[in-house]
Short mmCIF file of N, CA and C and ligand atoms in Angstrom, two decimals:
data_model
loop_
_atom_site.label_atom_id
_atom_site.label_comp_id
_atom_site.label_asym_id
_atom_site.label_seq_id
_atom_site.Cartn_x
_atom_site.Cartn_y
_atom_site.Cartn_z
N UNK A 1 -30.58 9.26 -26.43
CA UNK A 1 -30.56 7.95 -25.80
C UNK A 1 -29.89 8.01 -24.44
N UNK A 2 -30.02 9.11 -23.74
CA UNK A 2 -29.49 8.90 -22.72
C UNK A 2 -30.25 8.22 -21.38
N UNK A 3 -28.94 7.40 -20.67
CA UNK A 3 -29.35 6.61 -19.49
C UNK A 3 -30.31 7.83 -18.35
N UNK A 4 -30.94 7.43 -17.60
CA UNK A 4 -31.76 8.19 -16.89
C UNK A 4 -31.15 7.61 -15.31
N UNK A 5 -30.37 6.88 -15.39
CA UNK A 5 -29.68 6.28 -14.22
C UNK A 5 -28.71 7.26 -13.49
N UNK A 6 -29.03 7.36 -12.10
CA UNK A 6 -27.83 8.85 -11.68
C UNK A 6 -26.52 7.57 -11.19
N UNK A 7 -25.68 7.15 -11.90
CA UNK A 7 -24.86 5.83 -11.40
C UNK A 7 -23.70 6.95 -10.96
N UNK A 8 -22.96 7.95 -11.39
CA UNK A 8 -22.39 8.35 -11.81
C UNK A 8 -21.87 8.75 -10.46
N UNK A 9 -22.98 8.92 -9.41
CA UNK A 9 -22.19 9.38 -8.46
C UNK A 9 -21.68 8.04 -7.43
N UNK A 10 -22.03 7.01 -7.87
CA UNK A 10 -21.35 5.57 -7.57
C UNK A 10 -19.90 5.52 -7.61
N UNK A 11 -19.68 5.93 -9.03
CA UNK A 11 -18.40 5.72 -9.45
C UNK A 11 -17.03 6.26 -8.83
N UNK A 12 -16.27 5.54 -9.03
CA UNK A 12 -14.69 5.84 -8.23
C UNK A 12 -14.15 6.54 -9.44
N UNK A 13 -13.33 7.64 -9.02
CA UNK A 13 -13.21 8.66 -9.74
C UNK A 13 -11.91 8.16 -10.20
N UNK A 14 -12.07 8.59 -11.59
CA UNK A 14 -10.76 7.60 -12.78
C UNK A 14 -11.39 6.64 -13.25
N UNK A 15 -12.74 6.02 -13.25
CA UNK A 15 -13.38 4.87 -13.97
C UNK A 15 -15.02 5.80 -14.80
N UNK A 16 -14.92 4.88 -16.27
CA UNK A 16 -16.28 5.35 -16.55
C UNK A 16 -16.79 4.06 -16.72
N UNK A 17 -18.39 4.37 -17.15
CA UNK A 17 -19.57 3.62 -16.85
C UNK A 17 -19.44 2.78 -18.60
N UNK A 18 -19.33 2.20 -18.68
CA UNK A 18 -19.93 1.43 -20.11
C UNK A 18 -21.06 0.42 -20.44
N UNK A 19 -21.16 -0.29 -19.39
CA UNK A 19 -22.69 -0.66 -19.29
C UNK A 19 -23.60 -1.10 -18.16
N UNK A 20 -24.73 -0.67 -17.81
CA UNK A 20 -25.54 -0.96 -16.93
C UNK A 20 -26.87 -1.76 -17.11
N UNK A 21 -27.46 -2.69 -16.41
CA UNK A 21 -27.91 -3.78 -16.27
C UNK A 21 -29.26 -3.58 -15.14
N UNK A 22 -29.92 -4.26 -15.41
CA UNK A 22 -30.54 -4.67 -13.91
C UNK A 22 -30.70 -5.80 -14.02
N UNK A 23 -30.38 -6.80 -12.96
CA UNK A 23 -30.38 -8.63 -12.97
C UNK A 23 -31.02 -8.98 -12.01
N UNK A 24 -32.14 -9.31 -11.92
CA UNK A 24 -33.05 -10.03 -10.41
C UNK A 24 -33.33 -9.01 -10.05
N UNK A 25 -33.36 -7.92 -10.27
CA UNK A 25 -33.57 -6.49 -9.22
C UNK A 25 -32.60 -6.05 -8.68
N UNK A 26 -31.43 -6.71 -8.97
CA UNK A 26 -29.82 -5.43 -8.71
C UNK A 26 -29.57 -5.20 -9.98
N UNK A 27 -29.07 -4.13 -9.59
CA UNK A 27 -28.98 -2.99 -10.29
C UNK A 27 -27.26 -2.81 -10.98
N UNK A 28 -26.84 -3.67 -12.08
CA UNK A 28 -25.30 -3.87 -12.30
C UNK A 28 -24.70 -2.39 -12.96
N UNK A 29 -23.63 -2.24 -12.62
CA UNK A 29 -23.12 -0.94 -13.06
C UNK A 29 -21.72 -1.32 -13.53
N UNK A 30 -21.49 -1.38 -14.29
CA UNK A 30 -19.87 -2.15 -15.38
C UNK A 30 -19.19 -0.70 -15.89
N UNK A 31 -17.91 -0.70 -14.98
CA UNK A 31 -17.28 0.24 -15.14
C UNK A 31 -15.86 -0.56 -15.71
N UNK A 32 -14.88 0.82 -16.09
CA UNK A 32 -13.34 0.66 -16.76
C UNK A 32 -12.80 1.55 -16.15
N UNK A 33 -11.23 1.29 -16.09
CA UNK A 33 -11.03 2.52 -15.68
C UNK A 33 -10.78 3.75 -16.74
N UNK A 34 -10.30 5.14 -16.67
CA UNK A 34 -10.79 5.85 -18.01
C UNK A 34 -9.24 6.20 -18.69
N UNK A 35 -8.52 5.62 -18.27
CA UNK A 35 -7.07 4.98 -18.91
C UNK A 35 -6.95 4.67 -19.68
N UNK A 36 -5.97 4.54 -20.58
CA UNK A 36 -5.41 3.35 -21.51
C UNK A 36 -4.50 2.71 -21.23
N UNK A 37 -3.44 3.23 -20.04
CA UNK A 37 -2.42 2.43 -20.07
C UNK A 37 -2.27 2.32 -18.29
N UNK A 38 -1.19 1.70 -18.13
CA UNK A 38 -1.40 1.47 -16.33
C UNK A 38 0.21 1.23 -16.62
N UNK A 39 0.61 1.75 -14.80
CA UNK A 39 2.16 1.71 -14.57
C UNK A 39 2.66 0.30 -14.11
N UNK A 40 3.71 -0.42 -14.09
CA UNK A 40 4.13 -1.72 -13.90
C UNK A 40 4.61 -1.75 -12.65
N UNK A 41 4.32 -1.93 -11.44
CA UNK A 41 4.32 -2.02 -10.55
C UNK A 41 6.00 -2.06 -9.91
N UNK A 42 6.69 -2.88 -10.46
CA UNK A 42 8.16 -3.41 -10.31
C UNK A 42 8.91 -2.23 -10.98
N UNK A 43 8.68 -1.76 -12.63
CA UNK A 43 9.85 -0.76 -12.78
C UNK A 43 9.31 0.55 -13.52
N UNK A 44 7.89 0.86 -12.74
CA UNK A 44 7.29 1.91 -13.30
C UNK A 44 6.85 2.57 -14.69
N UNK A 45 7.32 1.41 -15.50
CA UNK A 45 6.98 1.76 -16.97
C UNK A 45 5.69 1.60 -17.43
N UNK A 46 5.25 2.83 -17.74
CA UNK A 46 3.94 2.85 -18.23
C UNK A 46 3.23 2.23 -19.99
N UNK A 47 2.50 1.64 -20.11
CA UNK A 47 2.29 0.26 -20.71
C UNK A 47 0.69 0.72 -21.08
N UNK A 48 0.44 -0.39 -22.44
CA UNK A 48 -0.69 0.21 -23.35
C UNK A 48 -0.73 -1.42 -23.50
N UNK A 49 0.03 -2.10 -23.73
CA UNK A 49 -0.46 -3.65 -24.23
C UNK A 49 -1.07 -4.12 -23.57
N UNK A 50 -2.20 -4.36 -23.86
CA UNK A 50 -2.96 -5.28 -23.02
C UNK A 50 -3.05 -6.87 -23.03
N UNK A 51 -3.01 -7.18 -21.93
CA UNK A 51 -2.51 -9.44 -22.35
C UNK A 51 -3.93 -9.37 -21.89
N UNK A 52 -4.69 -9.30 -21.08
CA UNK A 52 -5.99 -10.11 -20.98
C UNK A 52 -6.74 -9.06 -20.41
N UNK A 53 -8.01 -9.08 -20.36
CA UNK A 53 -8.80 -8.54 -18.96
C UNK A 53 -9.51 -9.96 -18.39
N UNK A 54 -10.16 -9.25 -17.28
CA UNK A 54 -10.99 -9.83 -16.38
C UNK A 54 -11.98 -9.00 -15.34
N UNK A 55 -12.69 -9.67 -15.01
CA UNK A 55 -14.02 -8.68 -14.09
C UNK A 55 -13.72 -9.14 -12.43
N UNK A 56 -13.81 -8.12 -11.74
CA UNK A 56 -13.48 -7.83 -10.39
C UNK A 56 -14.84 -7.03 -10.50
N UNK A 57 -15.59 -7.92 -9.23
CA UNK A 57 -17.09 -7.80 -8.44
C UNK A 57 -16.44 -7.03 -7.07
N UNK A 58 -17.21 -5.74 -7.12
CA UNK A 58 -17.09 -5.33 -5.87
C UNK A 58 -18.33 -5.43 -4.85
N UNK A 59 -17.73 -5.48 -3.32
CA UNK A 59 -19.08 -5.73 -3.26
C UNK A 59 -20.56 -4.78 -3.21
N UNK A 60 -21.69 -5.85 -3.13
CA UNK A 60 -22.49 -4.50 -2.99
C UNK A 60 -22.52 -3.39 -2.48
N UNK A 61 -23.07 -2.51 -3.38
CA UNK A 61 -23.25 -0.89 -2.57
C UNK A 61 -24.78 -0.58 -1.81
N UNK A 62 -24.97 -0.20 -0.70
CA UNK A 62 -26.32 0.39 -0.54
C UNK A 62 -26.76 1.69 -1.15
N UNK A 63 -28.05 1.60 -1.64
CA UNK A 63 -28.73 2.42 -2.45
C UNK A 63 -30.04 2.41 -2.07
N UNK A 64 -29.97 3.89 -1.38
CA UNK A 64 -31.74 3.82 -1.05
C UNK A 64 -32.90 3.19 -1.94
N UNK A 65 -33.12 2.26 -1.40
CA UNK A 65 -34.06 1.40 -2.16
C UNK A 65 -33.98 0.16 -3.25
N UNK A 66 -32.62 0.23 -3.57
CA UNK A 66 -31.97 -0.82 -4.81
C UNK A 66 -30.39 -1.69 -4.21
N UNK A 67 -29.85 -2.64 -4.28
CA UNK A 67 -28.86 -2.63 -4.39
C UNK A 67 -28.36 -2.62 -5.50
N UNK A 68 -27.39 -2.36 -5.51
CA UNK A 68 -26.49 -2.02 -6.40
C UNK A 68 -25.03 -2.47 -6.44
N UNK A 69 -24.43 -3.48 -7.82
CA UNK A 69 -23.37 -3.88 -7.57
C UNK A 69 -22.40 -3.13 -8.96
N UNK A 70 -21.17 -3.06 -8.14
CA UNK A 70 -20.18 -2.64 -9.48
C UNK A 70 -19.29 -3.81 -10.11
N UNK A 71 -19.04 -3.90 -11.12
CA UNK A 71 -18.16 -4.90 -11.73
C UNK A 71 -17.04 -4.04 -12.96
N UNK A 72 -16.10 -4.33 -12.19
CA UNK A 72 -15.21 -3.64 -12.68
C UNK A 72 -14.26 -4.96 -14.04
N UNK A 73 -14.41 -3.97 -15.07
CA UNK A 73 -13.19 -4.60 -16.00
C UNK A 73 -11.72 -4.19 -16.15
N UNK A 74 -11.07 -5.05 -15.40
CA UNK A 74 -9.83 -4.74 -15.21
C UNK A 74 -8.96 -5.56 -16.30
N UNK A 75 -7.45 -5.12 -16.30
CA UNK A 75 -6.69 -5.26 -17.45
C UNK A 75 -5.57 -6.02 -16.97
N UNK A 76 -4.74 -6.82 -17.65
CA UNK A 76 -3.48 -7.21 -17.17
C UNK A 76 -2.64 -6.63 -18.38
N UNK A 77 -1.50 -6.09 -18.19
CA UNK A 77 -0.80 -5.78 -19.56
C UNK A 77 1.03 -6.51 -19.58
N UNK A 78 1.64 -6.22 -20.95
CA UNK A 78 2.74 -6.79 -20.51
C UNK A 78 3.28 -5.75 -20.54
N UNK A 79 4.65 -5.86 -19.76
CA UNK A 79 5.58 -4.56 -19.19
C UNK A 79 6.87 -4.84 -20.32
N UNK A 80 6.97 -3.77 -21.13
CA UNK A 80 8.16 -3.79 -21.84
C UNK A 80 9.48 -3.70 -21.79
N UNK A 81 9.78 -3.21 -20.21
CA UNK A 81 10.78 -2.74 -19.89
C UNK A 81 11.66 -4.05 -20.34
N UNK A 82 13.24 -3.98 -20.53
CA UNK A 82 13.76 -5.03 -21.14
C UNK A 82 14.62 -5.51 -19.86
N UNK A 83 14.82 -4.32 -18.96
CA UNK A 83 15.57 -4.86 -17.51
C UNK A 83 14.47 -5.33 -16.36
N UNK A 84 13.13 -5.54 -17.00
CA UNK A 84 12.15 -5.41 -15.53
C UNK A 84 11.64 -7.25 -16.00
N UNK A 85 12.13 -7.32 -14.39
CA UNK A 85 11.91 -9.03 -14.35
C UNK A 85 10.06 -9.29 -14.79
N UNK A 86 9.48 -8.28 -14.60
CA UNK A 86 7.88 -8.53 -14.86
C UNK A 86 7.74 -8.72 -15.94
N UNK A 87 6.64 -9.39 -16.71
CA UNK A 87 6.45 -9.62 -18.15
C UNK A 87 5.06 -9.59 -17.93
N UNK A 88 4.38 -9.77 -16.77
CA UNK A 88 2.97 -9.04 -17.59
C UNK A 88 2.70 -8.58 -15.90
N UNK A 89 1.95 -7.56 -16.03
CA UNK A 89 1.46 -6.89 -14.62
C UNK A 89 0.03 -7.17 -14.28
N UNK A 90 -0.96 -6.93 -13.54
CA UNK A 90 -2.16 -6.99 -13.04
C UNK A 90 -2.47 -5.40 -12.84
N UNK A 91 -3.36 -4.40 -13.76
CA UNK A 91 -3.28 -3.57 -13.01
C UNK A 91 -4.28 -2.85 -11.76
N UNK A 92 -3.47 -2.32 -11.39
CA UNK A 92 -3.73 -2.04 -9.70
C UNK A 92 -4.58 -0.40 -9.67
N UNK A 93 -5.68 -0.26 -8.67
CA UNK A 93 -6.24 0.68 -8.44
C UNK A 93 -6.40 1.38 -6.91
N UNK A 94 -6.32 2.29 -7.31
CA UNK A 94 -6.43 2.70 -5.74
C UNK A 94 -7.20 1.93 -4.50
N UNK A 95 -6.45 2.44 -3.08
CA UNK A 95 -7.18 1.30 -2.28
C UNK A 95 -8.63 1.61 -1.72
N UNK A 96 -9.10 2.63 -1.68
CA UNK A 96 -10.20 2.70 -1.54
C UNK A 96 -11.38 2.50 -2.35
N UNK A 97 -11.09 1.89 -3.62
CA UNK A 97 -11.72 1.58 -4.29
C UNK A 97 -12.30 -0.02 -4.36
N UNK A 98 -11.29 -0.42 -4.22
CA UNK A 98 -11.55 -2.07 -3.75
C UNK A 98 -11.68 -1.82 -2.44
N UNK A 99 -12.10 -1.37 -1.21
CA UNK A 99 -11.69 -1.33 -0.12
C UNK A 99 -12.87 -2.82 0.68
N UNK A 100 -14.11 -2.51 0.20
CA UNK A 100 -15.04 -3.15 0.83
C UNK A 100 -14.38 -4.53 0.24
N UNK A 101 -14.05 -4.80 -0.43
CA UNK A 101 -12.69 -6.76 -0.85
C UNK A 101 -12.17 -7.22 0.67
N UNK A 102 -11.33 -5.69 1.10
CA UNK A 102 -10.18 -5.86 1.86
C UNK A 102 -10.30 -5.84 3.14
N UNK A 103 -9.93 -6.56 3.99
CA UNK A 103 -10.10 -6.58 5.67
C UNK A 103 -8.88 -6.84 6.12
ZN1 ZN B 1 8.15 -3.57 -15.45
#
């Protein structure tokens, strides 16, 4: 059953593919990152609980002949630390990965 889709070289390295789509003629590519846990930004403690996710649309990619969009499922978790004023984090990915977001 394998995908015949080359997405793979789309992908930002540290995320895998879990499901792909085509909607109107773009071409959706739904990635994670390939983690389980993410660091807390404030006191570096690395963290597995997850409080929610949510989807972060990047924007389109050009693709000879298709566009192509990524939608990333991202995580918020809570930070256990017992001295760290944070209680739940957003986690964060490298900046070139969101880059086309950022201006
Ligand atoms: Zn913390």
């Amino acid at each position: 059953m394998g995908h015949s889709l080359r997405s793979s070289t789309l992908v930002p390295r540290g995320f895998v593919v879990y499901n792909t789509a085509i909607d109107d003629g773009v071409m959706l590519i739904a990635i994670r990152p390939a983690s389980t846990a993410s660091l807390c930004p404030v006191c570096g403690t690395s963290s597995e609980r997850i409080h929610s996710r949510y989807q972060r649309r990047l924007a389109d990619l050009p693709l000879v002949g298709k566009p192509v969009r990524l939608v990333i499922d991202a995580r918020r978790f809570h930070c256990d630390a017992v001295l760290c004023g944070r209680r739940i984090f957003t986690e964060r990915f490298d900046g070139d990965v969101l880059a086309p977001s950022s201006r």
